[in-house]
Amino acid sequence: MGPPRDCDYHLGVLSQPSVDSFLTINSPMSAQTTIDVDLLKRHDQSQLLAFWDDLDEISREKLLSQLEDIDFDLMSTLLRKEDESPDFGAMAMRAELPPAVASDGSGAAWTAEQARHRGEAALRAGEVATVLVAGGQGTRLGFDQPKGMFPIGPVSGRTLFQIFADRLKATQQRYGQRVPLFLMTSAATDAATRDYFESNEFLGLDPDQVTIFQQGTMPAVDAETGKILMQSPDAIALSPDGHGGTLRALDRNGCLQQMIESGAKYLFYFQVDNPLVTLCDPVFIGHHILAESELTTQVIRKRYPTEKVGNVVQVDGRTRVIEYSDLPDTAAELTEPDGSLKLWAGSIAVHMFDVAFLDRMKTDASALPFHRASKKVPHVDAAGEIQKPTSPNAIKFEQFIFDLLPAADRTLICEVEPAEAFAPVKNAPGAATDTAELAQAAMRDLHARWVIESGGCVEEGVCVEIHPRAALDAAQFADRFGGNVTITKNRFFDS
């Protein structure tokens, strides 16, 4: 089928040819949607309208709505590779460690206790908001729903969403101040996530404190031709624009302005697949504030030089992340005089942002470059037949939130112990790392240590889980239960 004629369509009514060659949908159910046909021709993407004549009114409206959201100038820039990434190999050879606070509190001009007091003051003043990135499906886990709905509690079976909501409620009770939750979904998880929260009374949170918003998308393009692929005759092959799309989505949905108007100064960022994240950790918040940092990130100490984590480094006075795939082995294996790794800081995707910094960055298009990934993308061919490639055939574009690091005037990294703060749920059962079973074991072991450190006893092989309502941390557990607990069978402390 050929491209459409140069004329306007108004919900199936063909108007007279126009000089501007616009396709317009005037729907009684939505705002007017328009696309310039000549724009598609200029960017060599006319194939996106190849099936127009065969579409009904609803399908035409759906397609035009997607076309209207595409920045074709940006796509052409990306396809011409005018946004080429820097030479990470050269950067890595001159990289240093950024300003850092070790897990024992060393490396700062203040103590961990001072950081705790400052973070607690910010929480009591209502200066902290949270953003949860929850766009992923549980497909790799054998779970066909949003990953946040995956049951992870080792005894309770509570979902990831429940665990985070419970911690947020306990934090609010401790500090006497509501903490807003901004929850970012994707097109794949949005409807199910909204239904889950509404059906479960927002997991005990005030509905007014929960803002669910959807991240943006980017078209997938054919790797050989640069043509945008069609998922079906009336739909473009789109994919989420990456966790770096959080900033644009926060701004587009009015969330940034909402934070500013509510008095929130600091934003705690975390992702849905880490049940051990210490949500609203006052020590982490305090380090961020006392350092006058604009962007602070949690890191773990790499177990070996080439471990597959993002490397947080400082190059030419600016903090940045160099992905493991971009870090030459010669740089990864550099050591200090004592034999320890020089570049030891691995990112775990937990950050503190100054809200003012995000507000400043929202209009800086260069702050978050797009990264390319080769993927297998099903699509329809020119005859409208579904093609399911067996090898990568397309390029997807995504942004990473940590690319804001070089733009920050001041940054800080804070080391955490993986056993206390990092147990990602990413891989299917049986994988060597990052499985749900390993995350559950990490939760069980952490809570068992709380019991033992309080003077209690846990029999070998017994599973312990502690609800934040019972204790937010080891110190609170010791205050409530210290010396009085012997656990001989699986137990869930829920009060």
Coordinates of N, CA, C and O in Angstrom, one line a residue, residues 211-277:
T211 N 0.7 9.7 43.8 CA 0.5 10.2 42.5 C 1.0 9.2 41.5 O 2.2 9.0 41.5
I212 N 0.2 8.6 40.7 CA 0.6 7.6 39.8 C 0.7 8.3 38.4 O -0.3 8.9 38.0
F213 N 1.8 8.2 37.8 CA 2.0 8.9 36.5 C 2.8 7.9 35.5 O 3.5 7.0 36.0
Q214 N 2.7 8.2 34.3 CA 3.3 7.2 33.3 C 4.5 7.8 32.6 O 4.5 9.0 32.2
Q215 N 5.5 7.0 32.4 CA 6.7 7.5 31.8 C 6.5 7.5 30.3 O 5.5 7.0 29.7
G216 N 7.4 8.2 29.6 CA 7.2 8.3 28.1 C 7.7 7.1 27.4 O 8.2 6.1 27.9
T217 N 7.6 7.2 26.1 CA 8.0 6.1 25.2 C 8.9 6.7 24.1 O 8.9 7.9 23.8
M218 N 9.6 5.8 23.4 CA 10.4 6.1 22.2 C 10.1 5.0 21.2 O 10.0 3.8 21.5
P219 N 10.1 5.4 19.9 CA 9.9 4.4 18.9 C 11.1 3.5 18.7 O 12.2 4.0 18.9
A220 N 10.9 2.3 18.3 CA 12.0 1.4 17.9 C 12.2 1.5 16.4 O 11.2 1.7 15.7
V221 N 13.4 1.5 16.0 CA 13.7 1.7 14.6 C 14.4 0.4 14.0 O 15.2 -0.3 14.7
D222 N 14.2 0.2 12.7 CA 14.9 -0.9 12.1 C 16.4 -0.6 12.1 O 16.9 0.5 11.7
A223 N 17.2 -1.6 12.5 CA 18.7 -1.3 12.6 C 19.4 -1.0 11.3 O 20.4 -0.3 11.3
E224 N 18.9 -1.5 10.2 CA 19.5 -1.3 8.9 C 19.1 0.0 8.3 O 19.9 0.7 7.7
T225 N 17.8 0.3 8.3 CA 17.2 1.4 7.5 C 16.9 2.6 8.3 O 16.8 3.7 7.8
G226 N 16.8 2.5 9.6 CA 16.4 3.6 10.4 C 14.9 4.0 10.4 O 14.5 5.0 11.0
K227 N 14.2 3.1 9.7 CA 12.7 3.3 9.6 C 12.1 2.9 11.0 O 12.4 1.9 11.6
I228 N 11.1 3.8 11.4 CA 10.4 3.4 12.6 C 9.5 2.2 12.4 O 8.8 2.2 11.3
L229 N 9.5 1.3 13.2 CA 8.8 0.0 13.0 C 7.3 0.2 13.5 O 7.0 0.9 14.4
M230 N 6.5 -0.6 12.9 CA 5.1 -0.6 13.2 C 4.8 -1.9 14.0 O 5.1 -3.0 13.5
Q231 N 4.1 -1.8 15.1 CA 3.7 -3.0 15.9 C 2.5 -3.7 15.2 O 2.4 -4.9 15.2
S232 N 1.7 -2.9 14.7 CA 0.5 -3.3 14.0 C 0.1 -2.2 13.0 O 0.7 -1.2 13.0
P233 N -0.8 -2.5 12.1 CA -1.2 -1.4 11.1 C -1.6 -0.1 11.8 O -1.5 1.0 11.1
D234 N -2.1 -0.1 13.0 CA -2.6 1.1 13.6 C -1.7 1.5 14.9 O -2.2 2.3 15.7
A235 N -0.6 0.9 15.0 CA 0.2 1.2 16.2 C 1.7 1.1 15.9 O 2.2 0.2 15.2
I236 N 2.4 2.1 16.5 CA 3.9 2.1 16.3 C 4.5 1.2 17.4 O 4.0 1.0 18.5
A237 N 5.7 0.6 17.0 CA 6.4 -0.2 18.0 C 7.1 0.8 19.0 O 8.2 1.4 18.7
L238 N 6.6 0.9 20.2 CA 7.1 1.8 21.2 C 7.6 1.0 22.4 O 7.2 -0.1 22.7
S239 N 8.6 1.6 23.1 CA 9.1 1.0 24.3 C 9.4 2.2 25.3 O 9.5 3.3 24.9
P240 N 9.4 1.9 26.6 CA 9.6 2.9 27.6 C 11.0 3.6 27.3 O 11.9 3.0 26.8
D241 N 11.0 4.9 27.7 CA 12.2 5.7 27.4 C 13.3 5.6 28.5 O 14.2 6.4 28.5
G242 N 13.2 4.5 29.4 CA 14.2 4.3 30.3 C 14.0 5.1 31.6 O 13.1 6.0 31.7
H243 N 14.7 4.7 32.7 CA 14.5 5.4 34.0 C 14.9 6.8 33.9 O 14.5 7.6 34.8
G244 N 15.7 7.2 32.9 CA 16.1 8.6 32.7 C 14.9 9.4 32.3 O 14.9 10.6 32.4
G245 N 13.8 8.7 31.8 CA 12.6 9.5 31.4 C 11.8 9.9 32.6 O 10.8 10.7 32.5
T246 N 12.3 9.6 33.8 CA 11.6 10.0 35.1 C 11.5 11.5 35.1 O 10.4 12.1 35.5
L247 N 12.6 12.2 34.8 CA 12.6 13.7 34.9 C 11.5 14.3 34.0 O 10.7 15.1 34.4
R248 N 11.5 13.9 32.7 CA 10.6 14.4 31.8 C 9.2 14.1 32.2 O 8.3 15.0 32.1
A249 N 8.9 12.9 32.7 CA 7.6 12.5 33.1 C 7.1 13.2 34.3 O 6.0 13.6 34.4
L250 N 8.0 13.5 35.3 CA 7.7 14.3 36.5 C 7.3 15.7 36.0 O 6.3 16.2 36.6
D251 N 8.0 16.2 35.1 CA 7.7 17.6 34.7 C 6.4 17.6 33.9 O 5.5 18.4 34.1
R252 N 6.2 16.7 32.9 CA 5.1 16.7 32.0 C 3.8 16.5 32.8 O 2.7 17.0 32.4
N253 N 3.8 15.7 33.9 CA 2.6 15.4 34.6 C 2.4 16.3 35.8 O 1.5 16.1 36.6
G254 N 3.2 17.4 35.9 CA 3.0 18.4 37.0 C 3.5 18.0 38.3 O 3.2 18.7 39.3
C255 N 4.2 16.8 38.4 CA 4.7 16.3 39.7 C 5.8 17.2 40.3 O 5.8 17.4 41.5
L256 N 6.7 17.7 39.5 CA 7.7 18.6 40.0 C 7.1 19.9 40.6 O 7.5 20.3 41.7
Q257 N 6.2 20.5 39.9 CA 5.5 21.6 40.5 C 4.8 21.3 41.8 O 4.7 22.1 42.7
Q258 N 4.2 20.1 41.8 CA 3.5 19.7 43.0 C 4.4 19.6 44.2 O 4.1 19.9 45.3
M259 N 5.6 19.0 43.9 CA 6.6 18.9 45.0 C 7.0 20.3 45.5 O 7.1 20.5 46.7
I260 N 7.3 21.2 44.6 CA 7.7 22.6 45.0 C 6.6 23.2 45.8 O 6.9 23.8 46.9
E261 N 5.4 23.1 45.4 CA 4.3 23.8 46.1 C 4.0 23.2 47.4 O 3.6 23.9 48.4
S262 N 4.4 21.9 47.6 CA 4.2 21.2 48.9 C 5.3 21.5 49.9 O 5.2 21.1 51.1
G263 N 6.4 22.1 49.4 CA 7.5 22.3 50.3 C 8.6 21.3 50.3 O 9.5 21.3 51.1
A264 N 8.4 20.3 49.4 CA 9.4 19.2 49.4 C 10.7 19.7 48.7 O 10.7 20.4 47.7
K265 N 11.8 19.5 49.4 CA 13.1 20.0 48.9 C 14.0 18.9 48.4 O 14.9 19.1 47.7
Y266 N 13.7 17.6 48.9 CA 14.6 16.5 48.6 C 13.7 15.3 48.1 O 12.7 15.1 48.6
L267 N 14.2 14.7 47.0 CA 13.5 13.6 46.4 C 14.3 12.3 46.6 O 15.4 12.2 46.1
F268 N 13.7 11.3 47.2 CA 14.3 10.0 47.4 C 13.8 9.1 46.2 O 12.6 8.8 46.1
Y269 N 14.8 8.6 45.4 CA 14.5 7.9 44.2 C 14.9 6.4 44.4 O 16.0 6.1 44.9
F270 N 14.0 5.5 44.0 CA 14.3 4.1 44.1 C 13.5 3.3 43.1 O 12.5 3.8 42.5
Q271 N 13.9 2.1 42.8 CA 13.3 1.2 41.8 C 12.6 0.1 42.5 O 12.9 -0.4 43.6
V272 N 11.6 -0.5 41.8 CA 10.6 -1.4 42.4 C 11.2 -2.8 42.7 O 10.7 -3.5 43.5
D273 N 12.4 -3.1 42.1 CA 12.9 -4.5 42.2 C 13.8 -4.7 43.4 O 14.5 -5.8 43.4
N274 N 13.9 -3.8 44.3 CA 14.9 -4.0 45.5 C 14.1 -3.9 46.8 O 13.9 -2.8 47.4
P275 N 13.7 -5.1 47.3 CA 12.9 -5.0 48.6 C 13.7 -4.6 49.8 O 13.1 -4.3 50.8
L276 N 15.0 -4.6 49.7 CA 15.8 -4.2 50.8 C 16.1 -2.7 50.9 O 16.8 -2.2 51.8
V277 N 15.7 -2.0 49.9 CA 16.0 -0.5 49.9 C 15.5 0.1 51.2 O 14.4 -0.2 51.6

